PDB file of C-alpha atoms in Angstrom:
ATOM      1  CA  MET L   1       0.000   0.000   0.000  1.00 49.00           C
ATOM      2  CA  GLY L   2       1.543   3.349  -1.065  1.00 56.00           C
ATOM      3  CA  VAL L   3       2.281   6.263   1.199  1.00 59.00           C
ATOM      4  CA  ALA L   4      -0.395   8.964   1.089  1.00 62.00           C
ATOM      5  CA  PHE L   5       0.895  12.532   0.733  1.00 65.00           C
ATOM      6  CA  ILE L   6      -0.910  15.570   2.026  1.00 68.00           C
ATOM      7  CA  LEU L   7      -0.457  18.209  -0.662  1.00 73.00           C
ATOM      8  CA  THR L   8       0.957  21.178   1.255  1.00 80.00           C
ATOM      9  CA  ARG L   9       2.914  24.125  -0.045  1.00 88.00           C
ATOM     10  CA  GLU L  10       6.493  24.424   1.228  1.00 93.00           C
ATOM     11  CA  GLN L  11       9.451  26.697   0.542  1.00 96.00           C
ATOM     12  CA  GLY L  12      12.631  25.292  -0.978  1.00 97.00           C
ATOM     13  CA  ARG L  13      15.608  26.244  -3.101  1.00 97.00           C
ATOM     14  CA  VAL L  14      16.517  25.196  -6.626  1.00 97.00           C
ATOM     15  CA  ILE L  15      19.908  23.438  -6.521  1.00 96.00           C
ATOM     16  CA  ARG L  16      19.999  22.009 -10.051  1.00 93.00           C
ATOM     17  CA  ALA L  17      18.290  23.023 -13.274  1.00 90.00           C
ATOM     18  CA  ARG L  18      17.941  21.247 -16.598  1.00 85.00           C
ATOM     19  CA  THR L  19      15.413  22.018 -19.324  1.00 77.00           C
ATOM     20  CA  GLY L  20      11.974  21.711 -17.798  1.00 83.00           C
ATOM     21  CA  PHE L  21      13.103  19.977 -14.584  1.00 91.00           C
ATOM     22  CA  TYR L  22      14.390  21.446 -11.317  1.00 95.00           C
ATOM     23  CA  ASP L  23      15.820  19.764  -8.227  1.00 96.00           C
ATOM     24  CA  VAL L  24      14.348  21.599  -5.237  1.00 97.00           C
ATOM     25  CA  GLN L  25      15.810  21.158  -1.759  1.00 96.00           C
ATOM     26  CA  HIS L  26      13.774  21.496   1.430  1.00 95.00           C
ATOM     27  CA  GLY L  27      15.820  20.457   4.451  1.00 93.00           C
ATOM     28  CA  GLU L  28      17.069  16.921   3.726  1.00 93.00           C
ATOM     29  CA  LEU L  29      14.440  16.416   1.030  1.00 94.00           C
ATOM     30  CA  VAL L  30      15.293  16.887  -2.658  1.00 95.00           C
ATOM     31  CA  LEU L  31      12.468  16.619  -5.190  1.00 96.00           C
ATOM     32  CA  ARG L  32      12.520  16.601  -8.962  1.00 96.00           C
ATOM     33  CA  CYS L  33      10.027  19.306  -9.882  1.00 96.00           C
ATOM     34  CA  THR L  34       8.315  20.692 -12.946  1.00 94.00           C
ATOM     35  CA  LEU L  35       6.612  24.075 -13.299  1.00 93.00           C
ATOM     36  CA  ARG L  36       2.954  24.800 -12.734  1.00 88.00           C
ATOM     37  CA  GLY L  37       1.330  25.908 -15.968  1.00 81.00           C
ATOM     38  CA  THR L  38       0.941  29.495 -14.764  1.00 79.00           C
ATOM     39  CA  LEU L  39       4.728  29.746 -14.344  1.00 79.00           C
ATOM     40  CA  LYS L  40       5.392  28.243 -17.753  1.00 72.00           C
ATOM     41  CA  ARG L  41       3.265  30.986 -19.254  1.00 73.00           C
ATOM     42  CA  LYS L  42       5.507  33.597 -17.609  1.00 69.00           C
ATOM     43  CA  ARG L  43       8.104  32.784 -20.250  1.00 66.00           C
ATOM     44  CA  ARG L  44       6.122  34.998 -22.623  1.00 69.00           C
ATOM     45  CA  SER L  45       4.617  38.480 -22.542  1.00 64.00           C
ATOM     46  CA  GLU L  46       0.954  39.192 -23.165  1.00 62.00           C
ATOM     47  CA  THR L  47       1.774  39.695 -26.838  1.00 62.00           C
ATOM     48  CA  GLY L  48       3.432  36.266 -27.024  1.00 65.00           C
ATOM     49  CA  ARG L  49       7.031  37.482 -27.097  1.00 70.00           C
ATOM     50  CA  ARG L  50       9.409  35.167 -25.270  1.00 75.00           C
ATOM     51  CA  LEU L  51      10.884  36.849 -22.179  1.00 76.00           C
ATOM     52  CA  TYR L  52      13.076  34.212 -20.535  1.00 78.00           C
ATOM     53  CA  ALA L  53      15.148  31.250 -21.615  1.00 81.00           C
ATOM     54  CA  ASP L  54      13.836  29.721 -18.380  1.00 86.00           C
ATOM     55  CA  PRO L  55      11.825  31.514 -15.673  1.00 89.00           C
ATOM     56  CA  VAL L  56      13.544  29.505 -12.892  1.00 93.00           C
ATOM     57  CA  ALA L  57      17.255  29.457 -12.051  1.00 94.00           C
ATOM     58  CA  VAL L  58      19.558  27.690  -9.625  1.00 96.00           C
ATOM     59  CA  GLY L  59      19.508  29.611  -6.355  1.00 97.00           C
ATOM     60  CA  ASP L  60      15.862  30.610  -6.655  1.00 97.00           C
ATOM     61  CA  GLN L  61      13.708  30.327  -3.555  1.00 98.00           C
ATOM     62  CA  VAL L  62      10.441  28.747  -4.619  1.00 97.00           C
ATOM     63  CA  ILE L  63       7.133  27.565  -3.237  1.00 96.00           C
ATOM     64  CA  PHE L  64       6.485  23.941  -4.222  1.00 96.00           C
ATOM     65  CA  THR L  65       3.993  21.175  -3.654  1.00 95.00           C
ATOM     66  CA  GLN L  66       5.254  17.641  -3.019  1.00 94.00           C
ATOM     67  CA  LEU L  67       3.416  15.091  -5.178  1.00 92.00           C
ATOM     68  CA  ASP L  68       5.135  11.887  -4.006  1.00 91.00           C
ATOM     69  CA  SER L  69       8.444  10.773  -2.474  1.00 89.00           C
ATOM     70  CA  GLU L  70      10.444  11.944  -5.505  1.00 93.00           C
ATOM     71  CA  GLU L  71       8.491  14.554  -7.425  1.00 94.00           C
ATOM     72  CA  GLY L  72       6.874  17.920  -6.938  1.00 95.00           C
ATOM     73  CA  VAL L  73       5.661  20.984  -8.748  1.00 96.00           C
ATOM     74  CA  VAL L  74       6.937  24.555  -8.443  1.00 96.00           C
ATOM     75  CA  GLU L  75       4.030  26.891  -7.726  1.00 94.00           C
ATOM     76  CA  GLU L  76       5.744  30.250  -7.225  1.00 94.00           C
ATOM     77  CA  ILE L  77       9.130  31.938  -7.561  1.00 95.00           C
ATOM     78  CA  LEU L  78       9.947  34.227  -4.639  1.00 96.00           C
ATOM     79  CA  PRO L  79      11.524  37.664  -5.235  1.00 96.00           C
ATOM     80  CA  ARG L  80      15.258  37.547  -6.024  1.00 97.00           C
ATOM     81  CA  GLN L  81      17.862  39.510  -4.082  1.00 97.00           C
ATOM     82  CA  THR L  82      20.458  39.270  -6.862  1.00 97.00           C
ATOM     83  CA  LYS L  83      20.805  37.585 -10.231  1.00 96.00           C
ATOM     84  CA  PHE L  84      23.461  36.898 -12.832  1.00 96.00           C
ATOM     85  CA  SER L  85      21.844  37.167 -16.259  1.00 94.00           C
ATOM     86  CA  ARG L  86      22.987  37.458 -19.837  1.00 91.00           C
ATOM     87  CA  GLN L  87      21.203  37.897 -23.130  1.00 89.00           C
ATOM     88  CA  TYR L  88      20.266  34.445 -24.383  1.00 86.00           C
ATOM     89  CA  ALA L  89      22.881  33.398 -26.928  1.00 79.00           C
ATOM     90  CA  GLY L  90      22.192  32.734 -30.566  1.00 71.00           C
ATOM     91  CA  LYS L  91      18.801  34.432 -30.703  1.00 62.00           C
ATOM     92  CA  HIS L  92      17.730  37.564 -32.549  1.00 61.00           C
ATOM     93  CA  GLU L  93      15.095  38.335 -29.933  1.00 70.00           C
ATOM     94  CA  GLU L  94      16.005  39.952 -26.632  1.00 84.00           C
ATOM     95  CA  ILE L  95      15.596  37.051 -24.222  1.00 88.00           C
ATOM     96  CA  GLU L  96      16.941  36.982 -20.680  1.00 90.00           C
ATOM     97  CA  GLN L  97      18.854  33.934 -19.486  1.00 90.00           C
ATOM     98  CA  ILE L  98      19.090  33.918 -15.701  1.00 93.00           C
ATOM     99  CA  ILE L  99      22.096  31.753 -14.898  1.00 93.00           C
ATOM    100  CA  VAL L 100      22.040  31.940 -11.082  1.00 96.00           C
ATOM    101  CA  ALA L 101      19.813  33.759  -8.597  1.00 97.00           C
ATOM    102  CA  ASN L 102      20.509  35.053  -5.077  1.00 98.00           C
ATOM    103  CA  ALA L 103      24.290  34.571  -5.174  1.00 98.00           C
ATOM    104  CA  ASP L 104      26.559  36.806  -3.086  1.00 98.00           C
ATOM    105  CA  GLN L 105      29.364  37.109  -5.602  1.00 97.00           C
ATOM    106  CA  VAL L 106      30.575  36.251  -9.081  1.00 97.00           C
ATOM    107  CA  VAL L 107      33.987  34.617  -9.455  1.00 98.00           C
ATOM    108  CA  ALA L 108      35.070  35.388 -13.018  1.00 97.00           C
ATOM    109  CA  VAL L 109      37.724  32.876 -14.097  1.00 97.00           C
ATOM    110  CA  VAL L 110      40.037  33.683 -17.005  1.00 96.00           C
ATOM    111  CA  SER L 111      43.216  31.889 -18.049  1.00 96.00           C
ATOM    112  CA  THR L 112      46.655  33.127 -19.010  1.00 96.00           C
ATOM    113  CA  ARG L 113      46.561  30.864 -22.065  1.00 92.00           C
ATOM    114  CA  MET L 114      44.787  27.744 -23.348  1.00 87.00           C
ATOM    115  CA  PRO L 115      42.347  29.440 -23.957  1.00 91.00           C
ATOM    116  CA  PRO L 116      44.009  32.852 -24.298  1.00 92.00           C
ATOM    117  CA  LEU L 117      43.272  35.711 -21.935  1.00 93.00           C
ATOM    118  CA  ASN L 118      40.240  37.698 -23.103  1.00 90.00           C
ATOM    119  CA  PHE L 119      39.809  41.113 -21.466  1.00 93.00           C
ATOM    120  CA  ARG L 120      36.612  41.835 -23.409  1.00 91.00           C
ATOM    121  CA  THR L 121      34.895  38.864 -21.812  1.00 92.00           C
ATOM    122  CA  LEU L 122      36.257  39.599 -18.343  1.00 95.00           C
ATOM    123  CA  ASP L 123      34.939  43.161 -18.446  1.00 96.00           C
ATOM    124  CA  ARG L 124      31.516  41.923 -19.528  1.00 95.00           C
ATOM    125  CA  PHE L 125      31.395  39.548 -16.560  1.00 96.00           C
ATOM    126  CA  LEU L 126      32.230  42.427 -14.215  1.00 96.00           C
ATOM    127  CA  ILE L 127      29.506  44.613 -15.720  1.00 96.00           C
ATOM    128  CA  LEU L 128      26.917  41.818 -15.435  1.00 96.00           C
ATOM    129  CA  ALA L 129      27.875  41.269 -11.796  1.00 96.00           C
ATOM    130  CA  GLU L 130      27.300  44.947 -11.045  1.00 94.00           C
ATOM    131  CA  ALA L 131      24.029  44.963 -12.984  1.00 94.00           C
ATOM    132  CA  GLY L 132      22.870  41.991 -10.900  1.00 95.00           C
ATOM    133  CA  ASP L 133      23.873  43.627  -7.562  1.00 95.00           C
ATOM    134  CA  MET L 134      26.676  41.165  -6.845  1.00 96.00           C
ATOM    135  CA  ALA L 135      30.284  41.587  -5.819  1.00 96.00           C
ATOM    136  CA  ALA L 136      32.894  40.304  -8.291  1.00 97.00           C
ATOM    137  CA  VAL L 137      36.189  38.466  -7.803  1.00 98.00           C
ATOM    138  CA  ILE L 138      38.672  37.967 -10.648  1.00 98.00           C
ATOM    139  CA  CYS L 139      40.573  34.673 -10.823  1.00 98.00           C
ATOM    140  CA  LEU L 140      43.465  34.563 -13.285  1.00 98.00           C
ATOM    141  CA  ASN L 141      44.127  30.843 -13.650  1.00 97.00           C
ATOM    142  CA  LYS L 142      46.888  28.717 -15.235  1.00 97.00           C
ATOM    143  CA  MET L 143      49.674  30.929 -13.956  1.00 97.00           C
ATOM    144  CA  ASP L 144      52.040  27.965 -14.413  1.00 96.00           C
ATOM    145  CA  LEU L 145      51.760  28.367 -18.191  1.00 96.00           C
ATOM    146  CA  VAL L 146      53.607  31.713 -18.292  1.00 96.00           C
ATOM    147  CA  ASP L 147      57.266  32.499 -17.729  1.00 96.00           C
ATOM    148  CA  ALA L 148      58.609  35.012 -15.209  1.00 96.00           C
ATOM    149  CA  ALA L 149      58.532  37.969 -17.625  1.00 97.00           C
ATOM    150  CA  GLN L 150      54.968  37.217 -18.711  1.00 96.00           C
ATOM    151  CA  ARG L 151      53.922  36.809 -15.098  1.00 96.00           C
ATOM    152  CA  ASP L 152      55.330  40.228 -14.199  1.00 96.00           C
ATOM    153  CA  GLN L 153      53.500  41.789 -17.138  1.00 94.00           C
ATOM    154  CA  LEU L 154      50.217  40.181 -16.067  1.00 95.00           C
ATOM    155  CA  LEU L 155      50.631  41.320 -12.477  1.00 95.00           C
ATOM    156  CA  SER L 156      51.223  44.853 -13.739  1.00 93.00           C
ATOM    157  CA  THR L 157      48.201  44.770 -16.056  1.00 92.00           C
ATOM    158  CA  PHE L 158      45.836  43.401 -13.437  1.00 95.00           C
ATOM    159  CA  LYS L 159      46.760  46.144 -10.987  1.00 94.00           C
ATOM    160  CA  ILE L 160      44.223  48.247 -12.877  1.00 92.00           C
ATOM    161  CA  TYR L 161      41.448  45.958 -11.625  1.00 96.00           C
ATOM    162  CA  GLN L 162      42.792  46.041  -8.077  1.00 96.00           C
ATOM    163  CA  LYS L 163      42.798  49.848  -8.194  1.00 93.00           C
ATOM    164  CA  LEU L 164      39.138  49.671  -9.208  1.00 93.00           C
ATOM    165  CA  GLY L 165      38.404  47.689  -6.044  1.00 94.00           C
ATOM    166  CA  TYR L 166      38.260  44.161  -7.444  1.00 96.00           C
ATOM    167  CA  GLN L 167      39.957  41.295  -5.645  1.00 97.00           C
ATOM    168  CA  VAL L 168      42.330  39.554  -8.064  1.00 98.00           C
ATOM    169  CA  LEU L 169      43.479  35.969  -7.435  1.00 98.00           C
ATOM    170  CA  TYR L 170      46.358  34.251  -9.254  1.00 98.00           C
ATOM    171  CA  THR L 171      45.937  30.482  -9.334  1.00 97.00           C
ATOM    172  CA  SER L 172      47.210  27.194 -10.756  1.00 96.00           C
ATOM    173  CA  ILE L 173      46.024  23.710  -9.878  1.00 94.00           C
ATOM    174  CA  ASN L 174      49.691  22.662 -10.085  1.00 94.00           C
ATOM    175  CA  THR L 175      50.558  25.050  -7.256  1.00 93.00           C
ATOM    176  CA  PRO L 176      48.159  24.129  -4.417  1.00 90.00           C
ATOM    177  CA  THR L 177      49.218  27.054  -2.230  1.00 94.00           C
ATOM    178  CA  SER L 178      47.976  29.444  -4.915  1.00 95.00           C
ATOM    179  CA  LEU L 179      44.441  28.192  -4.259  1.00 96.00           C
ATOM    180  CA  GLU L 180      44.422  29.328  -0.644  1.00 96.00           C
ATOM    181  CA  SER L 181      43.295  32.818  -1.622  1.00 96.00           C
ATOM    182  CA  LEU L 182      40.463  31.323  -3.703  1.00 97.00           C
ATOM    183  CA  GLN L 183      39.372  29.175  -0.770  1.00 96.00           C
ATOM    184  CA  ASP L 184      39.323  32.251   1.457  1.00 97.00           C
ATOM    185  CA  ALA L 185      37.209  34.111  -1.082  1.00 97.00           C
ATOM    186  CA  LEU L 186      34.651  31.274  -1.213  1.00 97.00           C
ATOM    187  CA  ILE L 187      34.238  30.617   2.508  1.00 97.00           C
ATOM    188  CA  ASP L 188      30.763  31.432   3.829  1.00 96.00           C
ATOM    189  CA  LYS L 189      29.634  32.921   0.513  1.00 97.00           C
ATOM    190  CA  PHE L 190      27.260  31.747  -2.208  1.00 98.00           C
ATOM    191  CA  SER L 191      29.423  32.153  -5.302  1.00 97.00           C
ATOM    192  CA  VAL L 192      28.683  31.636  -8.983  1.00 96.00           C
ATOM    193  CA  ILE L 193      31.750  30.530 -10.951  1.00 95.00           C
ATOM    194  CA  VAL L 194      31.744  31.801 -14.544  1.00 95.00           C
ATOM    195  CA  GLY L 195      34.172  31.700 -17.434  1.00 93.00           C
ATOM    196  CA  ALA L 196      34.811  30.336 -20.900  1.00 91.00           C
ATOM    197  CA  SER L 197      35.127  26.618 -21.550  1.00 87.00           C
ATOM    198  CA  GLY L 198      38.611  25.431 -20.707  1.00 89.00           C
ATOM    199  CA  VAL L 199      39.671  28.170 -18.284  1.00 93.00           C
ATOM    200  CA  GLY L 200      39.688  25.615 -15.443  1.00 91.00           C
ATOM    201  CA  LYS L 201      36.583  26.389 -13.368  1.00 91.00           C
ATOM    202  CA  SER L 202      35.774  22.758 -12.573  1.00 89.00           C
ATOM    203  CA  SER L 203      39.444  21.815 -12.113  1.00 90.00           C
ATOM    204  CA  LEU L 204      39.865  24.506  -9.471  1.00 94.00           C
ATOM    205  CA  LEU L 205      36.797  23.288  -7.586  1.00 92.00           C
ATOM    206  CA  ASN L 206      38.003  19.680  -7.793  1.00 91.00           C
ATOM    207  CA  VAL L 207      41.240  20.631  -6.051  1.00 92.00           C
ATOM    208  CA  ILE L 208      39.446  22.650  -3.386  1.00 93.00           C
ATOM    209  CA  GLN L 209      37.034  19.755  -2.776  1.00 91.00           C
ATOM    210  CA  PRO L 210      38.092  16.497  -4.506  1.00 87.00           C
ATOM    211  CA  ASN L 211      34.858  14.632  -3.769  1.00 85.00           C
ATOM    212  CA  LEU L 212      32.985  16.921  -6.176  1.00 82.00           C
ATOM    213  CA  LYS L 213      34.527  14.947  -9.063  1.00 70.00           C
ATOM    214  CA  LEU L 214      33.444  17.508 -11.658  1.00 76.00           C
ATOM    215  CA  ARG L 215      34.133  16.621 -15.290  1.00 61.00           C
ATOM    216  CA  THR L 216      37.071  18.372 -16.960  1.00 56.00           C
ATOM    217  CA  ALA L 217      38.700  18.287 -20.399  1.00 49.00           C
ATOM    218  CA  GLU L 218      41.930  19.460 -21.980  1.00 51.00           C
ATOM    219  CA  VAL L 219      42.000  22.523 -24.254  1.00 45.00           C
ATOM    220  CA  GLY L 220      42.784  21.716 -27.890  1.00 42.00           C
ATOM    221  CA  GLU L 221      46.214  22.876 -29.079  1.00 44.00           C
ATOM    222  CA  LYS L 222      44.908  23.800 -32.535  1.00 44.00           C
ATOM    223  CA  THR L 223      41.732  25.657 -31.620  1.00 36.00           C
ATOM    224  CA  ARG L 224      42.946  26.863 -28.199  1.00 43.00           C
ATOM    225  CA  LYS L 225      39.303  26.584 -27.127  1.00 45.00           C
ATOM    226  CA  GLY L 226      37.857  24.496 -24.351  1.00 39.00           C
ATOM    227  CA  ARG L 227      35.107  21.931 -24.662  1.00 43.00           C
ATOM    228  CA  HIS L 228      31.924  22.087 -22.630  1.00 41.00           C
ATOM    229  CA  THR L 229      32.176  19.496 -19.839  1.00 46.00           C
ATOM    230  CA  THR L 230      29.774  21.128 -17.386  1.00 46.00           C
ATOM    231  CA  THR L 231      26.378  20.820 -19.054  1.00 58.00           C
ATOM    232  CA  LEU L 232      24.063  22.300 -16.445  1.00 83.00           C
ATOM    233  CA  VAL L 233      24.123  24.755 -13.573  1.00 89.00           C
ATOM    234  CA  GLU L 234      24.459  22.973 -10.244  1.00 89.00           C
ATOM    235  CA  LEU L 235      24.867  24.163  -6.675  1.00 93.00           C
ATOM    236  CA  PHE L 236      27.395  22.491  -4.361  1.00 93.00           C
ATOM    237  CA  THR L 237      27.996  22.891  -0.633  1.00 93.00           C
ATOM    238  CA  LEU L 238      31.670  23.317   0.248  1.00 95.00           C
ATOM    239  CA  GLU L 239      33.247  21.559   3.223  1.00 94.00           C
ATOM    240  CA  ILE L 240      35.233  24.725   3.962  1.00 93.00           C
ATOM    241  CA  GLY L 241      31.934  26.607   4.286  1.00 94.00           C
ATOM    242  CA  GLY L 242      29.939  28.338   1.608  1.00 95.00           C
ATOM    243  CA  GLU L 243      28.313  27.230  -1.631  1.00 96.00           C
ATOM    244  CA  VAL L 244      29.270  27.426  -5.287  1.00 95.00           C
ATOM    245  CA  ALA L 245      27.281  27.191  -8.487  1.00 94.00           C
ATOM    246  CA  ASP L 246      29.390  25.659 -11.254  1.00 88.00           C
ATOM    247  CA  THR L 247      28.245  26.804 -14.687  1.00 88.00           C
ATOM    248  CA  PRO L 248      28.840  25.643 -18.277  1.00 85.00           C
ATOM    249  CA  GLY L 249      31.456  27.550 -20.251  1.00 80.00           C
ATOM    250  CA  ILE L 250      30.000  30.755 -21.635  1.00 82.00           C
ATOM    251  CA  ARG L 251      30.835  31.471 -25.281  1.00 77.00           C
ATOM    252  CA  GLU L 252      28.757  34.609 -25.795  1.00 82.00           C
ATOM    253  CA  VAL L 253      28.496  37.225 -23.056  1.00 88.00           C
ATOM    254  CA  GLY L 254      25.584  39.391 -24.139  1.00 88.00           C
ATOM    255  CA  LEU L 255      24.780  42.168 -21.687  1.00 90.00           C
ATOM    256  CA  TRP L 256      21.452  42.128 -19.875  1.00 90.00           C
ATOM    257  CA  GLY L 257      20.022  44.609 -17.391  1.00 89.00           C
ATOM    258  CA  VAL L 258      22.684  47.145 -18.319  1.00 91.00           C
ATOM    259  CA  ASP L 259      22.008  50.810 -19.097  1.00 88.00           C
ATOM    260  CA  THR L 260      23.873  50.811 -22.407  1.00 86.00           C
ATOM    261  CA  GLU L 261      22.997  54.469 -23.023  1.00 87.00           C
ATOM    262  CA  ASN L 262      25.188  55.320 -20.022  1.00 90.00           C
ATOM    263  CA  LEU L 263      27.734  52.539 -20.404  1.00 93.00           C
ATOM    264  CA  GLU L 264      30.568  54.721 -19.117  1.00 93.00           C
ATOM    265  CA  LEU L 265      29.036  54.506 -15.630  1.00 91.00           C
ATOM    266  CA  TYR L 266      30.123  50.853 -15.512  1.00 94.00           C
ATOM    267  CA  PHE L 267      33.744  51.953 -16.002  1.00 95.00           C
ATOM    268  CA  PRO L 268      34.555  53.813 -12.762  1.00 93.00           C
ATOM    269  CA  GLU L 269      37.959  54.973 -14.009  1.00 94.00           C
ATOM    270  CA  MET L 270      36.133  57.169 -16.536  1.00 95.00           C
ATOM    271  CA  GLU L 271      34.139  59.074 -13.929  1.00 92.00           C
ATOM    272  CA  PRO L 272      36.706  61.852 -13.224  1.00 93.00           C
ATOM    273  CA  PHE L 273      36.751  62.816 -16.923  1.00 94.00           C
ATOM    274  CA  LEU L 274      33.083  62.616 -17.901  1.00 90.00           C
ATOM    275  CA  SER L 275      32.207  66.273 -17.301  1.00 88.00           C
ATOM    276  CA  THR L 276      35.161  67.647 -19.249  1.00 92.00           C
ATOM    277  CA  CYS L 277      34.378  66.450 -22.786  1.00 93.00           C
ATOM    278  CA  ARG L 278      33.624  69.160 -25.348  1.00 91.00           C
ATOM    279  CA  TYR L 279      30.183  67.698 -26.116  1.00 91.00           C
ATOM    280  CA  ASN L 280      27.596  66.852 -23.446  1.00 88.00           C
ATOM    281  CA  ASP L 281      26.401  63.851 -25.462  1.00 89.00           C
ATOM    282  CA  CYS L 282      29.927  62.588 -26.207  1.00 93.00           C
ATOM    283  CA  ALA L 283      30.005  58.828 -26.830  1.00 94.00           C
ATOM    284  CA  HIS L 284      33.775  58.749 -26.137  1.00 95.00           C
ATOM    285  CA  VAL L 285      34.528  56.807 -29.318  1.00 93.00           C
ATOM    286  CA  LYS L 286      35.407  59.090 -32.248  1.00 89.00           C
ATOM    287  CA  GLU L 287      34.428  62.581 -31.089  1.00 90.00           C
ATOM    288  CA  SER L 288      36.927  65.421 -31.035  1.00 90.00           C
ATOM    289  CA  ASP L 289      38.039  66.992 -27.738  1.00 92.00           C
ATOM    290  CA  CYS L 290      36.988  63.861 -25.826  1.00 95.00           C
ATOM    291  CA  ALA L 291      38.432  63.792 -22.318  1.00 96.00           C
ATOM    292  CA  ILE L 292      38.132  60.000 -22.120  1.00 96.00           C
ATOM    293  CA  GLN L 293      40.198  59.455 -25.259  1.00 95.00           C
ATOM    294  CA  SER L 294      42.748  61.972 -23.993  1.00 96.00           C
ATOM    295  CA  ALA L 295      42.925  60.103 -20.669  1.00 96.00           C
ATOM    296  CA  VAL L 296      43.652  56.865 -22.541  1.00 95.00           C
ATOM    297  CA  GLU L 297      46.465  58.544 -24.475  1.00 95.00           C
ATOM    298  CA  ALA L 298      47.851  59.964 -21.235  1.00 95.00           C
ATOM    299  CA  GLY L 299      47.815  56.551 -19.542  1.00 92.00           C
ATOM    300  CA  ASP L 300      45.130  57.463 -17.006  1.00 94.00           C
ATOM    301  CA  ILE L 301      42.722  54.861 -18.441  1.00 95.00           C
ATOM    302  CA  HIS L 302      44.092  51.461 -19.435  1.00 92.00           C
ATOM    303  CA  PRO L 303      43.838  50.772 -23.198  1.00 92.00           C
ATOM    304  CA  GLU L 304      42.376  47.283 -22.625  1.00 91.00           C
ATOM    305  CA  ARG L 305      39.544  48.714 -20.543  1.00 94.00           C
ATOM    306  CA  TYR L 306      38.879  51.412 -23.121  1.00 95.00           C
ATOM    307  CA  ARG L 307      38.785  48.797 -25.901  1.00 93.00           C
ATOM    308  CA  SER L 308      36.167  46.899 -23.920  1.00 94.00           C
ATOM    309  CA  TYR L 309      34.101  50.064 -23.650  1.00 95.00           C
ATOM    310  CA  VAL L 310      34.320  50.756 -27.396  1.00 94.00           C
ATOM    311  CA  VAL L 311      33.382  47.174 -28.327  1.00 92.00           C
ATOM    312  CA  LEU L 312      30.300  47.367 -26.108  1.00 92.00           C
ATOM    313  CA  LYS L 313      29.360  50.893 -27.127  1.00 91.00           C
ATOM    314  CA  THR L 314      29.521  50.135 -30.847  1.00 86.00           C
ATOM    315  CA  GLY L 315      27.499  46.946 -30.532  1.00 75.00           C
ATOM    316  CA  GLU L 316      30.165  44.405 -31.411  1.00 64.00           C
ATOM    317  CA  THR L 317      29.826  40.941 -29.875  1.00 51.00           C
ATOM    318  CA  THR L 318      32.368  38.912 -27.946  1.00 46.00           C
ATOM    319  CA  GLU L 319      32.539  35.247 -28.903  1.00 42.00           C
ATOM    320  CA  PHE L 320      35.308  32.762 -28.163  1.00 30.00           C
TER     321      PHE L 320
END
């Protein structure tokens, strides 16, 4: 004789998401849930335009109903405190893809090489973190792949981010002591780990907590691009304290929730110069008597940061 369930509404958190199915945790209980029809309809506006890649994300607090010992249905999504979103890749429509909700911080992982360092992508991650009301930490990984001169150059370049208030970590899985700073940054925080395929996100987490056993793959020598080994967003509890959401490698970093008309406000190093351009509506790209361009020439704004601004301002995309 089966166990009878009283259908009551409870609050839980989404710890794993795959198309149409969500693992919701409530205490020790984890249920595989689907969405109530009313939530499915929230994917689209009243005119039928698609709004979200998925209305539910890992980290969401939800109200659910337990149907049996293994399954349930999500009835309601509670208000989010923070979110890390991007524009859904490969679509002409403007569709929001919420990658993780309610995280404390974004850890943006880039690599020195294999795949090569991409400042455009890093700056987009930082902007999306700010747009989603989250702190951001930069992790420059694979430091063992550069020689002493290259290392010194990288340390000098990344001082610009430290001056802007970002914590910068320099790591290599082949130098375990280099991961101590990353561990410290993760303790007692809910962190979302983002980066391109192959930068070493899962490998770093496997060293910090070997029992995670996350899948990893080598970067191809010819393409210098990583392969997707993480295929879904999943939340893990760390033994050192804190939680991390490991995410698939992100190839396209389309901005979402960003005031692109005032993009310069996301580049704090530009602020001292904004009121001194010749034209009040200066876009800081090709205009004459532009204080921002003069500051770049004078070395007061780093050229890599300015290039990121121009790429975003002119509508170019970043794909790798």
